[in-house]
Amino acid sequence: MKYIYSLLLITFSLLSCSSNADKIKIGVLQLVEHDALDASYRGFVDGLKEAGYEDGKNITIDYQNAQGEQANCIPIAQKFINDKSDLILAIATPAAQAVANMTKDVPILITAVTDPADSKLVDDNNAPGGNVTGTSDLTPVESQIELLTEITPNVKTVGLLYCSSEQNSVFQINMAKRKLDSMGIKYIDLTVSNPNEIQQVLQSAIGKVEAVYTPTDNMIAAGMATVALVAEPAKLPVVCGEGGMTMLGGTATYGISYYELGKLTSVQAVSILKGEKKPAEMPIETLKKFDLIVNTNMVESIGLTIPQSLYNQ
């Protein structure tokens, strides 16, 4: 009986290994934990499940978070290559760059990247030309600046709060500067290189600016509690690049749904997994719908009034 039992155990073990080997391997590298990136990951997983690809059944998802350290992205990307992943999802620009620099063979999907072409991830957003494609989280920066001027009509100088080493942030800030220039509004750069600088840099702007604009910046997004700590007592409106940042301490924005962005990315993943398309021929996609998002608690706390006309648009 012991001999038969051992045979059964060995057979079951072999079957389990075979089953795992047959599953599609998807590696996911996320730069840091914050609402927007977390939502994009959830949307991706849910979108795959709706299409019949479920983690633990016919696919295996290896989710790794770099905890905000760009240096951590490289060994994680190497792990996915060593594990022979069938597809890799990179969430946020530094994560995408780390993976794209590691392999030219494995299909790579990116999301929460503002401008993949500007970040040298693809040849062209309409014709990527390599093994990388995905979705962009480019938000309506010009409309966000217009929103800032509508909720603070007497604004003369805007503080631009961002991490100077995040390429996607610099791209958006340059868009914001062009818009502010066209409106005749002054601005000052409030740049940080690590989260510990946010409070000091923002405090240095009190009395110099009437409002703050911050783009979809991963470092600032993770530090929105600190932003609120300074902005709220200073009665300083903060227009953010996305809704999650707004609700964590900002004032208002026109934003996209990162959950829906993740689902859009999952549609691309399904096309690749089914062998219907290759990344090289799949354009970078964006969401077309933007919503007005207002942090009513912050609005009330800083004594701001949001024009009713904005809600009626």
Short mmCIF file of C-alpha atoms in Angstrom, two decimals:
data_model
loop_
_atom_site.label_atom_id
_atom_site.label_comp_id
_atom_site.label_asym_id
_atom_site.label_seq_id
_atom_site.Cartn_x
_atom_site.Cartn_y
_atom_site.Cartn_z
CA MET A 1 0.00 0.00 0.00
CA LYS A 2 2.86 2.40 0.78
CA TYR A 3 4.33 1.69 -2.67
CA ILE A 4 1.03 2.44 -4.43
CA TYR A 5 0.56 5.61 -2.34
CA SER A 6 4.05 6.82 -3.31
CA LEU A 7 3.29 6.22 -6.99
CA LEU A 8 0.09 8.25 -6.66
CA LEU A 9 2.00 11.10 -5.01
CA ILE A 10 4.67 11.11 -7.72
CA THR A 11 2.04 11.02 -10.48
CA PHE A 12 0.09 13.89 -8.90
CA SER A 13 3.29 15.92 -8.51
CA LEU A 14 4.22 15.42 -12.16
CA LEU A 15 0.74 16.40 -13.29
CA SER A 16 0.91 19.57 -11.16
CA CYS A 17 4.26 20.54 -12.65
CA SER A 18 2.97 19.91 -16.14
CA SER A 19 -0.12 22.01 -15.42
CA ASN A 20 1.96 24.93 -14.15
CA ALA A 21 4.29 24.70 -17.14
CA ASP A 22 1.34 25.03 -19.50
CA LYS A 23 0.13 28.27 -17.94
CA ILE A 24 0.91 31.58 -19.61
CA LYS A 25 3.42 33.54 -17.52
CA ILE A 26 2.83 37.28 -17.12
CA GLY A 27 5.29 39.38 -15.16
CA VAL A 28 4.05 42.69 -13.74
CA LEU A 29 6.47 45.37 -12.58
CA GLN A 30 4.89 48.35 -10.79
CA LEU A 31 7.11 51.25 -9.77
CA VAL A 32 5.38 52.25 -6.53
CA GLU A 33 2.16 51.85 -4.60
CA HIS A 34 -0.35 54.66 -5.00
CA ASP A 35 -3.99 54.84 -6.00
CA ALA A 36 -3.53 55.47 -9.72
CA LEU A 37 -0.98 52.71 -10.40
CA ASP A 38 -2.81 50.27 -8.12
CA ALA A 39 -6.03 50.93 -10.04
CA SER A 40 -4.35 50.36 -13.39
CA TYR A 41 -3.11 46.97 -12.19
CA ARG A 42 -6.57 45.99 -10.91
CA GLY A 43 -8.12 47.02 -14.22
CA PHE A 44 -5.56 44.94 -16.12
CA VAL A 45 -6.20 41.82 -14.04
CA ASP A 46 -9.99 42.24 -14.17
CA GLY A 47 -9.88 42.84 -17.93
CA LEU A 48 -7.89 39.66 -18.47
CA LYS A 49 -10.31 37.69 -16.30
CA GLU A 50 -13.29 38.97 -18.28
CA ALA A 51 -11.54 37.77 -21.44
CA GLY A 52 -11.02 34.29 -19.98
CA TYR A 53 -7.47 34.66 -18.64
CA GLU A 54 -7.51 34.12 -14.88
CA ASP A 55 -4.55 34.08 -12.54
CA GLY A 56 -4.08 30.64 -11.01
CA LYS A 57 -6.12 28.90 -13.71
CA ASN A 58 -4.77 29.36 -17.22
CA ILE A 59 -2.27 32.15 -16.49
CA THR A 60 0.24 32.90 -13.75
CA ILE A 61 0.77 36.54 -12.81
CA ASP A 62 4.00 37.37 -11.01
CA TYR A 63 3.35 40.81 -9.50
CA GLN A 64 6.38 42.72 -8.24
CA ASN A 65 6.52 46.24 -6.77
CA ALA A 66 9.75 48.27 -6.85
CA GLN A 67 8.59 50.29 -3.80
CA GLY A 68 9.44 53.57 -5.49
CA GLU A 69 13.11 52.67 -5.99
CA GLN A 70 14.15 52.81 -9.64
CA ALA A 71 17.19 50.66 -8.86
CA ASN A 72 14.86 47.82 -7.83
CA CYS A 73 13.32 47.72 -11.31
CA ILE A 74 16.39 46.18 -12.95
CA PRO A 75 16.64 42.92 -10.93
CA ILE A 76 12.86 42.48 -11.13
CA ALA A 77 12.96 42.88 -14.91
CA GLN A 78 15.84 40.38 -15.07
CA LYS A 79 13.81 37.92 -12.99
CA PHE A 80 10.98 38.04 -15.52
CA ILE A 81 13.43 37.33 -18.35
CA ASN A 82 15.03 34.44 -16.45
CA ASP A 83 11.58 33.00 -15.70
CA LYS A 84 10.79 33.07 -19.43
CA SER A 85 7.70 35.25 -19.07
CA ASP A 86 5.38 35.18 -22.07
CA LEU A 87 4.40 38.81 -21.56
CA ILE A 88 5.50 41.63 -19.25
CA LEU A 89 3.41 44.56 -18.01
CA ALA A 90 5.34 47.60 -16.79
CA ILE A 91 3.43 50.23 -14.81
CA ALA A 92 4.95 53.75 -14.85
CA THR A 93 7.80 55.15 -16.94
CA PRO A 94 10.88 54.06 -14.91
CA ALA A 95 9.53 50.51 -14.69
CA ALA A 96 8.84 50.50 -18.43
CA GLN A 97 12.33 51.77 -19.27
CA ALA A 98 13.97 49.12 -17.07
CA VAL A 99 12.08 46.29 -18.75
CA ALA A 100 12.45 47.66 -22.29
CA ASN A 101 16.22 47.93 -21.83
CA MET A 102 16.36 44.31 -20.69
CA THR A 103 14.80 42.52 -23.67
CA LYS A 104 13.89 43.08 -27.30
CA ASP A 105 12.20 39.69 -27.64
CA VAL A 106 9.54 39.35 -24.91
CA PRO A 107 6.31 41.31 -25.64
CA ILE A 108 6.09 44.27 -23.27
CA LEU A 109 2.98 46.25 -22.43
CA ILE A 110 3.31 49.58 -20.65
CA THR A 111 0.72 51.69 -18.88
CA ALA A 112 0.64 54.89 -16.82
CA VAL A 113 3.34 56.28 -19.12
CA THR A 114 2.67 59.81 -20.33
CA ASP A 115 4.45 59.79 -23.69
CA PRO A 116 6.17 56.51 -24.64
CA ALA A 117 7.88 58.03 -27.70
CA ASP A 118 9.27 60.94 -25.68
CA SER A 119 10.53 58.40 -23.11
CA LYS A 120 12.33 56.47 -25.92
CA LEU A 121 10.22 53.37 -25.29
CA VAL A 122 8.82 53.20 -28.84
CA ASP A 123 9.84 54.60 -32.22
CA ASP A 124 6.51 56.33 -32.65
CA ASN A 125 3.31 56.28 -30.60
CA ASN A 126 1.29 55.36 -33.70
CA ALA A 127 3.76 52.75 -34.94
CA PRO A 128 5.88 51.44 -32.02
CA GLY A 129 8.07 49.30 -34.25
CA GLY A 130 9.52 47.01 -31.57
CA ASN A 131 8.41 44.70 -28.76
CA VAL A 132 6.80 47.49 -26.69
CA THR A 133 3.30 48.97 -26.84
CA GLY A 134 0.57 49.84 -24.35
CA THR A 135 -1.43 52.77 -23.04
CA SER A 136 -0.65 56.37 -22.18
CA ASP A 137 -2.06 58.23 -19.18
CA LEU A 138 -1.58 61.62 -20.82
CA THR A 139 -4.12 63.88 -19.17
CA PRO A 140 -5.57 67.15 -20.50
CA VAL A 141 -2.83 69.36 -19.07
CA GLU A 142 -4.05 72.50 -20.83
CA SER A 143 -7.59 71.97 -19.54
CA GLN A 144 -6.22 71.39 -16.04
CA ILE A 145 -4.40 74.73 -16.19
CA GLU A 146 -7.60 76.39 -17.37
CA LEU A 147 -9.39 74.75 -14.43
CA LEU A 148 -6.77 76.17 -12.07
CA THR A 149 -7.41 79.70 -13.37
CA GLU A 150 -11.17 79.25 -13.12
CA ILE A 151 -11.11 78.22 -9.47
CA THR A 152 -8.45 80.86 -8.62
CA PRO A 153 -9.33 83.72 -11.01
CA ASN A 154 -6.88 86.14 -9.37
CA VAL A 155 -3.88 83.86 -9.73
CA LYS A 156 -0.70 85.66 -10.78
CA THR A 157 1.96 83.02 -10.10
CA VAL A 158 1.60 79.22 -10.12
CA GLY A 159 3.93 76.82 -8.32
CA LEU A 160 4.83 73.78 -10.44
CA LEU A 161 5.46 70.88 -8.08
CA TYR A 162 7.14 67.80 -9.56
CA CYS A 163 10.05 65.37 -9.39
CA SER A 164 12.74 66.60 -11.76
CA SER A 165 14.00 63.07 -12.49
CA GLU A 166 10.64 61.75 -13.72
CA GLN A 167 10.64 62.21 -17.47
CA ASN A 168 6.87 61.95 -17.73
CA SER A 169 6.53 64.78 -15.20
CA VAL A 170 8.94 67.05 -17.07
CA PHE A 171 6.98 66.41 -20.27
CA GLN A 172 3.72 67.51 -18.64
CA ILE A 173 5.30 70.46 -16.87
CA ASN A 174 6.61 71.76 -20.19
CA MET A 175 3.05 71.55 -21.54
CA ALA A 176 1.80 73.45 -18.48
CA LYS A 177 4.46 76.14 -18.93
CA ARG A 178 3.49 76.69 -22.56
CA LYS A 179 -0.14 77.07 -21.55
CA LEU A 180 0.68 79.47 -18.70
CA ASP A 181 2.90 81.50 -21.02
CA SER A 182 0.03 81.84 -23.49
CA MET A 183 -2.20 83.10 -20.66
CA GLY A 184 0.36 85.57 -19.34
CA ILE A 185 0.62 83.84 -15.97
CA LYS A 186 3.95 83.52 -14.17
CA TYR A 187 5.21 80.31 -12.60
CA ILE A 188 8.04 78.99 -10.47
CA ASP A 189 9.48 75.46 -10.41
CA LEU A 190 9.05 73.54 -7.17
CA THR A 191 11.22 70.51 -7.91
CA VAL A 192 12.02 67.61 -5.59
CA SER A 193 14.39 64.69 -5.95
CA ASN A 194 13.10 62.60 -3.05
CA PRO A 195 9.90 62.46 -0.95
CA ASN A 196 11.54 64.09 2.06
CA GLU A 197 11.88 67.36 0.14
CA ILE A 198 8.16 67.82 -0.61
CA GLN A 199 7.23 69.59 2.61
CA GLN A 200 10.17 72.00 2.61
CA VAL A 201 9.87 72.86 -1.09
CA LEU A 202 6.15 73.50 -0.85
CA GLN A 203 6.52 75.59 2.31
CA SER A 204 9.09 77.72 0.51
CA ALA A 205 6.40 78.69 -2.02
CA ILE A 206 3.90 80.04 0.53
CA GLY A 207 3.41 83.74 -0.10
CA LYS A 208 5.02 83.46 -3.54
CA VAL A 209 2.26 81.59 -5.39
CA GLU A 210 -1.54 81.67 -5.31
CA ALA A 211 -2.00 78.09 -6.57
CA VAL A 212 -0.03 74.90 -7.25
CA TYR A 213 -0.11 72.54 -10.22
CA THR A 214 1.33 69.03 -9.98
CA PRO A 215 1.21 66.53 -12.87
CA THR A 216 0.80 62.75 -12.78
CA ASP A 217 4.04 62.44 -10.88
CA ASN A 218 4.67 59.17 -9.03
CA MET A 219 6.74 60.70 -6.23
CA ILE A 220 4.25 63.49 -5.56
CA ALA A 221 1.32 61.07 -5.83
CA ALA A 222 2.83 58.90 -3.13
CA GLY A 223 3.39 62.00 -0.98
CA MET A 224 0.02 63.74 -1.32
CA ALA A 225 -0.57 63.54 2.43
CA THR A 226 2.49 65.76 2.86
CA VAL A 227 1.24 68.13 0.16
CA ALA A 228 -2.07 68.48 2.02
CA LEU A 229 -0.22 69.05 5.30
CA VAL A 230 1.25 72.24 3.84
CA ALA A 231 -1.43 73.35 1.38
CA GLU A 232 -4.46 73.11 3.67
CA PRO A 233 -3.38 75.51 6.44
CA ALA A 234 -1.91 77.84 3.79
CA LYS A 235 -5.29 77.89 1.96
CA LEU A 236 -3.40 76.95 -1.19
CA PRO A 237 -5.39 75.30 -4.03
CA VAL A 238 -3.62 72.35 -5.66
CA VAL A 239 -4.72 71.17 -9.09
CA CYS A 240 -3.42 67.65 -9.70
CA GLY A 241 -2.76 65.53 -12.74
CA GLU A 242 -5.16 62.76 -11.71
CA GLY A 243 -8.10 61.95 -9.50
CA GLY A 244 -6.38 59.77 -6.91
CA MET A 245 -3.94 62.55 -6.07
CA THR A 246 -6.82 65.01 -5.85
CA MET A 247 -8.75 62.93 -3.34
CA LEU A 248 -5.64 62.38 -1.20
CA GLY A 249 -5.00 66.07 -0.66
CA GLY A 250 -5.46 68.01 -3.86
CA THR A 251 -8.28 70.37 -4.75
CA ALA A 252 -9.58 69.53 -8.22
CA THR A 253 -8.67 68.10 -11.62
CA TYR A 254 -9.87 66.84 -14.95
CA GLY A 255 -8.77 63.24 -14.74
CA ILE A 256 -8.91 59.81 -16.32
CA SER A 257 -9.87 56.48 -14.76
CA TYR A 258 -6.69 54.48 -14.23
CA TYR A 259 -8.81 51.39 -13.70
CA GLU A 260 -10.25 51.79 -17.21
CA LEU A 261 -6.73 52.47 -18.50
CA GLY A 262 -5.65 49.11 -17.09
CA LYS A 263 -8.61 47.39 -18.73
CA LEU A 264 -7.71 49.01 -22.05
CA THR A 265 -4.21 47.59 -21.65
CA SER A 266 -5.67 44.14 -21.00
CA VAL A 267 -7.40 44.23 -24.39
CA GLN A 268 -4.00 44.68 -26.00
CA ALA A 269 -2.62 41.82 -23.90
CA VAL A 270 -5.35 39.47 -25.10
CA SER A 271 -4.57 40.30 -28.74
CA ILE A 272 -0.90 39.50 -28.15
CA LEU A 273 -1.57 36.29 -26.18
CA LYS A 274 -3.91 35.03 -28.90
CA GLY A 275 -1.30 35.73 -31.53
CA GLU A 276 -3.59 38.17 -33.33
CA LYS A 277 -1.19 41.12 -33.22
CA LYS A 278 2.40 42.00 -32.35
CA PRO A 279 3.41 45.04 -30.25
CA ALA A 280 5.22 46.59 -33.21
CA GLU A 281 1.95 47.08 -35.09
CA MET A 282 -0.22 48.15 -32.14
CA PRO A 283 -0.46 51.94 -31.57
CA ILE A 284 -0.18 53.41 -28.09
CA GLU A 285 -3.76 53.95 -26.91
CA THR A 286 -5.29 56.60 -24.65
CA LEU A 287 -8.60 57.19 -22.91
CA LYS A 288 -10.78 59.88 -24.45
CA LYS A 289 -13.05 60.56 -21.47
CA PHE A 290 -12.11 63.01 -18.71
CA ASP A 291 -14.08 63.78 -15.56
CA LEU A 292 -14.15 66.77 -13.22
CA ILE A 293 -12.97 65.51 -9.85
CA VAL A 294 -13.29 67.75 -6.80
CA ASN A 295 -12.08 67.12 -3.26
CA THR A 296 -15.03 68.77 -1.51
CA ASN A 297 -13.46 68.45 1.93
CA MET A 298 -10.36 70.31 0.83
CA VAL A 299 -12.39 72.90 -1.08
CA GLU A 300 -14.39 73.64 2.06
CA SER A 301 -11.33 73.63 4.31
CA ILE A 302 -9.42 76.23 2.25
CA GLY A 303 -12.53 78.35 1.69
CA LEU A 304 -12.65 77.91 -2.07
CA THR A 305 -15.75 78.08 -4.27
CA ILE A 306 -15.99 75.90 -7.36
CA PRO A 307 -18.05 77.70 -10.05
CA GLN A 308 -21.30 75.85 -10.72
CA SER A 309 -20.66 76.20 -14.44
CA LEU A 310 -17.84 73.67 -14.17
CA TYR A 311 -20.21 71.00 -12.87
CA ASN A 312 -22.61 71.65 -15.75
CA GLN A 313 -20.08 71.05 -18.52
#
